[in-house]
GROMACS .gro file of N, CA and C in nm:
model
  357
    1UNK      N    1  -1.419  -2.316  -1.107
    1UNK     CA    2  -1.357  -2.215  -1.037
    1UNK      C    3  -1.342  -2.105  -1.095
    2UNK      N    4  -1.467  -1.956  -1.060
    2UNK     CA    5  -1.472  -1.848  -1.093
    2UNK      C    6  -1.280  -1.714  -1.175
    3UNK      N    7  -1.308  -1.691  -1.220
    3UNK     CA    8  -1.192  -1.605  -1.230
    3UNK      C    9  -1.235  -1.485  -1.111
    4UNK      N   10  -1.114  -1.464  -1.034
    4UNK     CA   11  -1.150  -1.360  -0.968
    4UNK      C   12  -0.975  -1.265  -0.984
    5UNK      N   13  -0.980  -1.134  -0.972
    5UNK     CA   14  -0.879  -1.084  -0.952
    5UNK      C   15  -0.754  -1.084  -0.873
    6UNK      N   16  -0.680  -1.140  -0.854
    6UNK     CA   17  -0.550  -1.126  -0.688
    6UNK      C   18  -0.451  -1.043  -0.683
    7UNK      N   19  -0.367  -0.983  -0.761
    7UNK     CA   20  -0.327  -0.856  -0.765
    7UNK      C   21  -0.255  -0.789  -0.836
    8UNK      N   22  -0.183  -0.704  -0.827
    8UNK     CA   23  -0.128  -0.614  -0.947
    8UNK      C   24  -0.032  -0.586  -0.871
    9UNK      N   25   0.083  -0.513  -1.017
    9UNK     CA   26   0.244  -0.501  -0.904
    9UNK      C   27   0.208  -0.297  -0.938
   10UNK      N   28   0.205  -0.230  -0.868
   10UNK     CA   29   0.235  -0.098  -0.899
   10UNK      C   30   0.384   0.010  -0.930
   11UNK      N   31   0.409   0.013  -1.032
   11UNK     CA   32   0.558   0.094  -1.018
   11UNK      C   33   0.544   0.219  -0.955
   12UNK      N   34   0.620   0.228  -0.897
   12UNK     CA   35   0.650   0.313  -0.745
   12UNK      C   36   0.786   0.372  -0.752
   13UNK      N   37   0.792   0.551  -0.708
   13UNK     CA   38   0.959   0.585  -0.691
   13UNK      C   39   0.986   0.532  -0.540
   14UNK      N   40   0.934   0.497  -0.469
   14UNK     CA   41   0.930   0.518  -0.352
   14UNK      C   42   0.786   0.383  -0.261
   15UNK      N   43   0.804   0.276  -0.259
   15UNK     CA   44   0.698   0.154  -0.225
   15UNK      C   45   0.635   0.215  -0.141
   16UNK      N   46   0.678   0.174  -0.045
   16UNK     CA   47   0.670   0.206   0.086
   16UNK      C   48   0.646   0.329   0.124
   17UNK      N   49   0.659   0.436   0.133
   17UNK     CA   50   0.582   0.549   0.089
   17UNK      C   51   0.427   0.547  -0.013
   18UNK      N   52   0.433   0.506  -0.078
   18UNK     CA   53   0.309   0.508  -0.209
   18UNK      C   54   0.179   0.430  -0.080
   19UNK      N   55   0.248   0.317  -0.073
   19UNK     CA   56   0.112   0.203   0.022
   19UNK      C   57   0.110   0.262   0.131
   20UNK      N   58   0.204   0.347   0.234
   20UNK     CA   59   0.176   0.411   0.298
   20UNK      C   60   0.067   0.514   0.267
   21UNK      N   61   0.035   0.611   0.208
   21UNK     CA   62  -0.001   0.702   0.100
   21UNK      C   63  -0.210   0.650   0.145
   22UNK      N   64  -0.167   0.506   0.007
   22UNK     CA   65  -0.259   0.501   0.019
   22UNK      C   66  -0.311   0.425   0.139
   23UNK      N   67  -0.275   0.349   0.240
   23UNK     CA   68  -0.313   0.302   0.366
   23UNK      C   69  -0.400   0.391   0.444
   24UNK      N   70  -0.301   0.511   0.428
   24UNK     CA   71  -0.395   0.645   0.571
   24UNK      C   72  -0.496   0.691   0.466
   25UNK      N   73  -0.475   0.708   0.294
   25UNK     CA   74  -0.582   0.783   0.243
   25UNK      C   75  -0.703   0.665   0.243
   26UNK      N   76  -0.719   0.569   0.239
   26UNK     CA   77  -0.802   0.452   0.260
   26UNK      C   78  -0.806   0.342   0.377
   27UNK      N   79  -0.785   0.403   0.490
   27UNK     CA   80  -0.820   0.349   0.571
   27UNK      C   81  -0.784   0.233   0.569
   28UNK      N   82  -0.707   0.140   0.527
   28UNK     CA   83  -0.661   0.030   0.531
   28UNK      C   84  -0.556  -0.013   0.593
   29UNK      N   85  -0.520  -0.125   0.697
   29UNK     CA   86  -0.426  -0.185   0.766
   29UNK      C   87  -0.336  -0.243   0.724
   30UNK      N   88  -0.193  -0.231   0.750
   30UNK     CA   89  -0.062  -0.289   0.735
   30UNK      C   90  -0.129  -0.417   0.694
   31UNK      N   91  -0.056  -0.488   0.534
   31UNK     CA   92  -0.070  -0.634   0.498
   31UNK      C   93   0.102  -0.681   0.571
   32UNK      N   94   0.132  -0.798   0.497
   32UNK     CA   95   0.263  -0.843   0.483
   32UNK      C   96   0.326  -0.844   0.350
   33UNK      N   97   0.459  -0.757   0.393
   33UNK     CA   98   0.511  -0.727   0.244
   33UNK      C   99   0.622  -0.844   0.198
   34UNK      N  100   0.695  -0.858   0.154
   34UNK     CA  101   0.791  -0.911   0.058
   34UNK      C  102   0.901  -0.904  -0.041
   35UNK      N  103   0.995  -0.938  -0.045
   35UNK     CA  104   1.096  -0.953  -0.142
   35UNK      C  105   1.106  -0.752  -0.140
   36UNK      N  106   1.056  -0.728  -0.257
   36UNK     CA  107   1.065  -0.576  -0.361
   36UNK      C  108   0.961  -0.522  -0.332
   37UNK      N  109   0.833  -0.572  -0.310
   37UNK     CA  110   0.720  -0.505  -0.266
   37UNK      C  111   0.677  -0.448  -0.145
   38UNK      N  112   0.616  -0.300  -0.121
   38UNK     CA  113   0.495  -0.320  -0.024
   38UNK      C  114   0.404  -0.366  -0.018
   39UNK      N  115   0.306  -0.387   0.004
   39UNK     CA  116   0.195  -0.439   0.003
   39UNK      C  117   0.091  -0.393   0.101
   40UNK      N  118  -0.063  -0.355   0.015
   40UNK     CA  119  -0.161  -0.328   0.054
   40UNK      C  120  -0.304  -0.499   0.030
   41UNK      N  121  -0.363  -0.478   0.130
   41UNK     CA  122  -0.508  -0.570   0.103
   41UNK      C  123  -0.603  -0.524   0.088
   42UNK      N  124  -0.626  -0.541  -0.018
   42UNK     CA  125  -0.795  -0.473  -0.047
   42UNK      C  126  -0.933  -0.569   0.081
   43UNK      N  127  -1.000  -0.514   0.122
   43UNK     CA  128  -1.114  -0.550   0.152
   43UNK      C  129  -1.168  -0.709   0.080
   44UNK      N  130  -1.211  -0.711  -0.007
   44UNK     CA  131  -1.173  -0.891  -0.126
   44UNK      C  132  -1.086  -0.934  -0.124
   45UNK      N  133  -0.954  -0.912  -0.140
   45UNK     CA  134  -0.835  -1.016  -0.082
   45UNK      C  135  -0.784  -1.008  -0.234
   46UNK      N  136  -0.788  -0.862  -0.289
   46UNK     CA  137  -0.681  -0.846  -0.390
   46UNK      C  138  -0.601  -0.720  -0.360
   47UNK      N  139  -0.454  -0.777  -0.384
   47UNK     CA  140  -0.363  -0.721  -0.354
   47UNK      C  141  -0.253  -0.636  -0.409
   48UNK      N  142  -0.247  -0.501  -0.425
   48UNK     CA  143  -0.203  -0.452  -0.436
   48UNK      C  144  -0.011  -0.399  -0.369
   49UNK      N  145   0.080  -0.420  -0.521
   49UNK     CA  146   0.196  -0.459  -0.460
   49UNK      C  147   0.279  -0.302  -0.514
   50UNK      N  148   0.359  -0.243  -0.402
   50UNK     CA  149   0.372  -0.151  -0.514
   50UNK      C  150   0.480  -0.176  -0.510
   51UNK      N  151   0.580  -0.175  -0.656
   51UNK     CA  152   0.730  -0.193  -0.607
   51UNK      C  153   0.833  -0.116  -0.655
   52UNK      N  154   0.953  -0.043  -0.652
   52UNK     CA  155   1.059   0.051  -0.706
   52UNK      C  156   1.085  -0.052  -0.873
   53UNK      N  157   1.104  -0.009  -0.945
   53UNK     CA  158   1.151  -0.138  -1.036
   53UNK      C  159   1.285  -0.086  -1.119
   54UNK      N  160   1.342  -0.086  -1.112
   54UNK     CA  161   1.562  -0.098  -1.162
   54UNK      C  162   1.506   0.022  -1.262
   55UNK      N  163   1.600   0.122  -1.380
   55UNK     CA  164   1.577   0.122  -1.445
   55UNK      C  165   1.477   0.196  -1.494
   56UNK      N  166   1.390   0.273  -1.405
   56UNK     CA  167   1.262   0.326  -1.413
   56UNK      C  168   1.227   0.412  -1.384
   57UNK      N  169   1.313   0.566  -1.444
   57UNK     CA  170   1.356   0.707  -1.439
   57UNK      C  171   1.119   0.758  -1.389
   58UNK      N  172   1.063   0.704  -1.494
   58UNK     CA  173   0.963   0.796  -1.521
   58UNK      C  174   0.823   0.709  -1.466
   59UNK      N  175   0.692   0.697  -1.400
   59UNK     CA  176   0.616   0.631  -1.439
   59UNK      C  177   0.488   0.699  -1.491
   60UNK      N  178   0.462   0.609  -1.562
   60UNK     CA  179   0.338   0.667  -1.691
   60UNK      C  180   0.193   0.688  -1.549
   61UNK      N  181   0.149   0.713  -1.653
   61UNK     CA  182  -0.005   0.765  -1.533
   61UNK      C  183  -0.061   0.623  -1.589
   62UNK      N  184  -0.134   0.599  -1.436
   62UNK     CA  185  -0.198   0.460  -1.377
   62UNK      C  186  -0.328   0.556  -1.303
   63UNK      N  187  -0.415   0.460  -1.415
   63UNK     CA  188  -0.584   0.474  -1.386
   63UNK      C  189  -0.618   0.367  -1.272
   64UNK      N  190  -0.649   0.351  -1.116
   64UNK     CA  191  -0.719   0.293  -1.019
   64UNK      C  192  -0.834   0.339  -0.919
   65UNK      N  193  -0.914   0.242  -0.993
   65UNK     CA  194  -1.091   0.293  -0.963
   65UNK      C  195  -1.121   0.184  -0.779
   66UNK      N  196  -1.112   0.289  -0.676
   66UNK     CA  197  -1.197   0.249  -0.598
   66UNK      C  198  -1.319   0.210  -0.524
   67UNK      N  199  -1.438   0.127  -0.493
   67UNK     CA  200  -1.515   0.165  -0.490
   67UNK      C  201  -1.527   0.191  -0.325
   68UNK      N  202  -1.605   0.277  -0.308
   68UNK     CA  203  -1.602   0.394  -0.149
   68UNK      C  204  -1.738   0.451  -0.132
   69UNK      N  205  -1.754   0.342   0.059
   69UNK     CA  206  -1.892   0.403   0.075
   69UNK      C  207  -1.916   0.549   0.108
   70UNK      N  208  -2.023   0.625   0.140
   70UNK     CA  209  -2.016   0.745   0.125
   70UNK      C  210  -1.923   0.835   0.242
   71UNK      N  211  -1.930   0.786   0.344
   71UNK     CA  212  -1.836   0.848   0.475
   71UNK      C  213  -1.691   0.848   0.449
   72UNK      N  214  -1.665   0.695   0.400
   72UNK     CA  215  -1.497   0.685   0.335
   72UNK      C  216  -1.487   0.757   0.227
   73UNK      N  217  -1.527   0.745   0.126
   73UNK     CA  218  -1.501   0.890   0.088
   73UNK      C  219  -1.470   1.029   0.087
   74UNK      N  220  -1.571   1.083   0.126
   74UNK     CA  221  -1.571   1.218   0.267
   74UNK      C  222  -1.431   1.263   0.321
   75UNK      N  223  -1.403   1.097   0.411
   75UNK     CA  224  -1.289   1.140   0.485
   75UNK      C  225  -1.159   1.104   0.379
   76UNK      N  226  -1.162   1.039   0.245
   76UNK     CA  227  -1.075   1.001   0.188
   76UNK      C  228  -1.046   1.171   0.149
   77UNK      N  229  -1.167   1.230   0.092
   77UNK     CA  230  -1.153   1.338  -0.015
   77UNK      C  231  -1.103   1.457   0.128
   78UNK      N  232  -1.122   1.447   0.272
   78UNK     CA  233  -1.097   1.551   0.362
   78UNK      C  234  -0.920   1.563   0.348
   79UNK      N  235  -0.897   1.425   0.339
   79UNK     CA  236  -0.713   1.416   0.379
   79UNK      C  237  -0.704   1.496   0.265
   80UNK      N  238  -0.694   1.432   0.143
   80UNK     CA  239  -0.658   1.482   0.035
   80UNK      C  240  -0.664   1.665   0.024
   81UNK      N  241  -0.737   1.709   0.036
   81UNK     CA  242  -0.747   1.867   0.080
   81UNK      C  243  -0.677   1.928   0.199
   82UNK      N  244  -0.675   1.874   0.330
   82UNK     CA  245  -0.627   1.856   0.461
   82UNK      C  246  -0.426   1.824   0.415
   83UNK      N  247  -0.404   1.747   0.345
   83UNK     CA  248  -0.266   1.698   0.290
   83UNK      C  249  -0.179   1.847   0.180
   84UNK      N  250  -0.313   1.897   0.078
   84UNK     CA  251  -0.288   2.019  -0.019
   84UNK      C  252  -0.231   1.924  -0.104
   85UNK      N  253  -0.308   1.774  -0.132
   85UNK     CA  254  -0.263   1.722  -0.213
   85UNK      C  255  -0.353   1.734  -0.399
   86UNK      N  256  -0.336   1.760  -0.532
   86UNK     CA  257  -0.370   1.814  -0.611
   86UNK      C  258  -0.419   1.728  -0.650
   87UNK      N  259  -0.597   1.717  -0.655
   87UNK     CA  260  -0.695   1.680  -0.724
   87UNK      C  261  -0.815   1.715  -0.798
   88UNK      N  262  -0.833   1.641  -0.884
   88UNK     CA  263  -0.953   1.675  -0.976
   88UNK      C  264  -1.087   1.648  -0.974
   89UNK      N  265  -1.197   1.655  -1.071
   89UNK     CA  266  -1.308   1.586  -1.094
   89UNK      C  267  -1.318   1.512  -1.135
   90UNK      N  268  -1.223   1.454  -1.246
   90UNK     CA  269  -1.265   1.372  -1.375
   90UNK      C  270  -1.064   1.332  -1.419
   91UNK      N  271  -1.083   1.160  -1.428
   91UNK     CA  272  -0.930   1.184  -1.500
   91UNK      C  273  -0.888   1.266  -1.599
   92UNK      N  274  -0.958   1.343  -1.704
   92UNK     CA  275  -0.901   1.389  -1.755
   92UNK      C  276  -0.821   1.542  -1.666
   93UNK      N  277  -0.744   1.524  -1.597
   93UNK     CA  278  -0.706   1.705  -1.446
   93UNK      C  279  -0.793   1.807  -1.510
   94UNK      N  280  -0.935   1.832  -1.585
   94UNK     CA  281  -0.977   1.959  -1.598
   94UNK      C  282  -1.054   2.097  -1.507
   95UNK      N  283  -1.133   1.992  -1.417
   95UNK     CA  284  -1.234   2.047  -1.305
   95UNK      C  285  -1.138   1.983  -1.152
   96UNK      N  286  -1.020   2.095  -1.131
   96UNK     CA  287  -0.962   2.095  -1.047
   96UNK      C  288  -1.090   2.060  -0.883
   97UNK      N  289  -1.032   2.048  -0.751
   97UNK     CA  290  -1.003   2.069  -0.640
   97UNK      C  291  -1.183   2.005  -0.658
   98UNK      N  292  -1.267   1.957  -0.646
   98UNK     CA  293  -1.402   1.946  -0.632
   98UNK      C  294  -1.466   1.756  -0.658
   99UNK      N  295  -1.516   1.670  -0.619
   99UNK     CA  296  -1.578   1.524  -0.643
   99UNK      C  297  -1.649   1.568  -0.715
  100UNK      N  298  -1.708   1.534  -0.817
  100UNK     CA  299  -1.851   1.499  -0.889
  100UNK      C  300  -1.861   1.337  -0.938
  101UNK      N  301  -2.054   1.349  -0.919
  101UNK     CA  302  -2.120   1.217  -0.935
  101UNK      C  303  -2.080   1.157  -1.054
  102UNK      N  304  -2.029   1.003  -1.055
  102UNK     CA  305  -1.990   0.961  -1.187
  102UNK      C  306  -2.120   0.922  -1.209
  103UNK      N  307  -2.160   0.792  -1.276
  103UNK     CA  308  -2.237   0.697  -1.323
  103UNK      C  309  -2.279   0.552  -1.195
  104UNK      N  310  -2.155   0.573  -1.123
  104UNK     CA  311  -2.189   0.463  -0.933
  104UNK      C  312  -2.194   0.579  -0.834
  105UNK      N  313  -2.032   0.644  -0.862
  105UNK     CA  314  -2.039   0.744  -0.717
  105UNK      C  315  -1.985   0.833  -0.754
  106UNK      N  316  -1.920   0.924  -0.646
  106UNK     CA  317  -1.808   1.077  -0.645
  106UNK      C  318  -1.768   1.056  -0.691
  107UNK      N  319  -1.646   1.125  -0.739
  107UNK     CA  320  -1.507   1.041  -0.852
  107UNK      C  321  -1.384   1.135  -0.807
  108UNK      N  322  -1.269   1.141  -0.778
  108UNK     CA  323  -1.144   1.212  -0.730
  108UNK      C  324  -1.056   1.169  -0.855
  109UNK      N  325  -0.944   1.244  -0.919
  109UNK     CA  326  -0.840   1.149  -0.944
  109UNK      C  327  -0.762   1.288  -0.840
  110UNK      N  328  -0.648   1.217  -0.851
  110UNK     CA  329  -0.549   1.288  -0.784
  110UNK      C  330  -0.371   1.236  -0.801
  111UNK      N  331  -0.308   1.347  -0.777
  111UNK     CA  332  -0.107   1.236  -0.770
  111UNK      C  333  -0.072   1.235  -0.638
  112UNK      N  334  -0.033   1.125  -0.671
  112UNK     CA  335   0.011   1.022  -0.524
  112UNK      C  336   0.154   1.106  -0.509
  113UNK      N  337   0.184   1.125  -0.378
  113UNK     CA  338   0.369   1.149  -0.391
  113UNK      C  339   0.446   1.067  -0.470
  114UNK      N  340   0.529   1.198  -0.518
  114UNK     CA  341   0.670   1.078  -0.581
  114UNK      C  342   0.636   0.994  -0.645
  115UNK      N  343   0.483   0.986  -0.729
  115UNK     CA  344   0.474   0.835  -0.819
  115UNK      C  345   0.379   0.938  -0.901
  116UNK      N  346   0.225   0.872  -0.991
  116UNK     CA  347   0.193   0.907  -1.099
  116UNK      C  348   0.039   0.951  -1.044
  117UNK      N  349  -0.050   1.047  -1.110
  117UNK     CA  350  -0.144   1.037  -1.080
  117UNK      C  351  -0.217   0.937  -1.079
  118UNK      N  352  -0.315   0.939  -1.033
  118UNK     CA  353  -0.423   0.796  -1.002
  118UNK      C  354  -0.571   0.866  -0.949
  119UNK      N  355  -0.713   0.756  -1.011
  119UNK     CA  356  -0.815   0.862  -1.016
  119UNK      C  357  -0.907   0.691  -0.949
   0.00000   0.00000   0.00000
């Protein structure tokens, strides 16, 4: 059997809010959630599980990369702008507010509400 990525737990100050942010940003449907997890199911079957971790006051920088077609990228980028979400063209957060081409696609780095910067 080939090795496939199944799921990851993403620390969040508010798991429901963080999951909702990504669902709305990326046009994803709601997924079944259980226990301490609010879940998002990606098209390839990978599960993102947002969880509030006890005893964690600060959430460290995380990097998540999603492949989007041009149309969805443009819609997601427009949503970031409309919501006033600060975002950058690079993971180093030095080129504000504009996507730039990367090796495979356009890239945008942004801070999620009450969570950590993502790209």
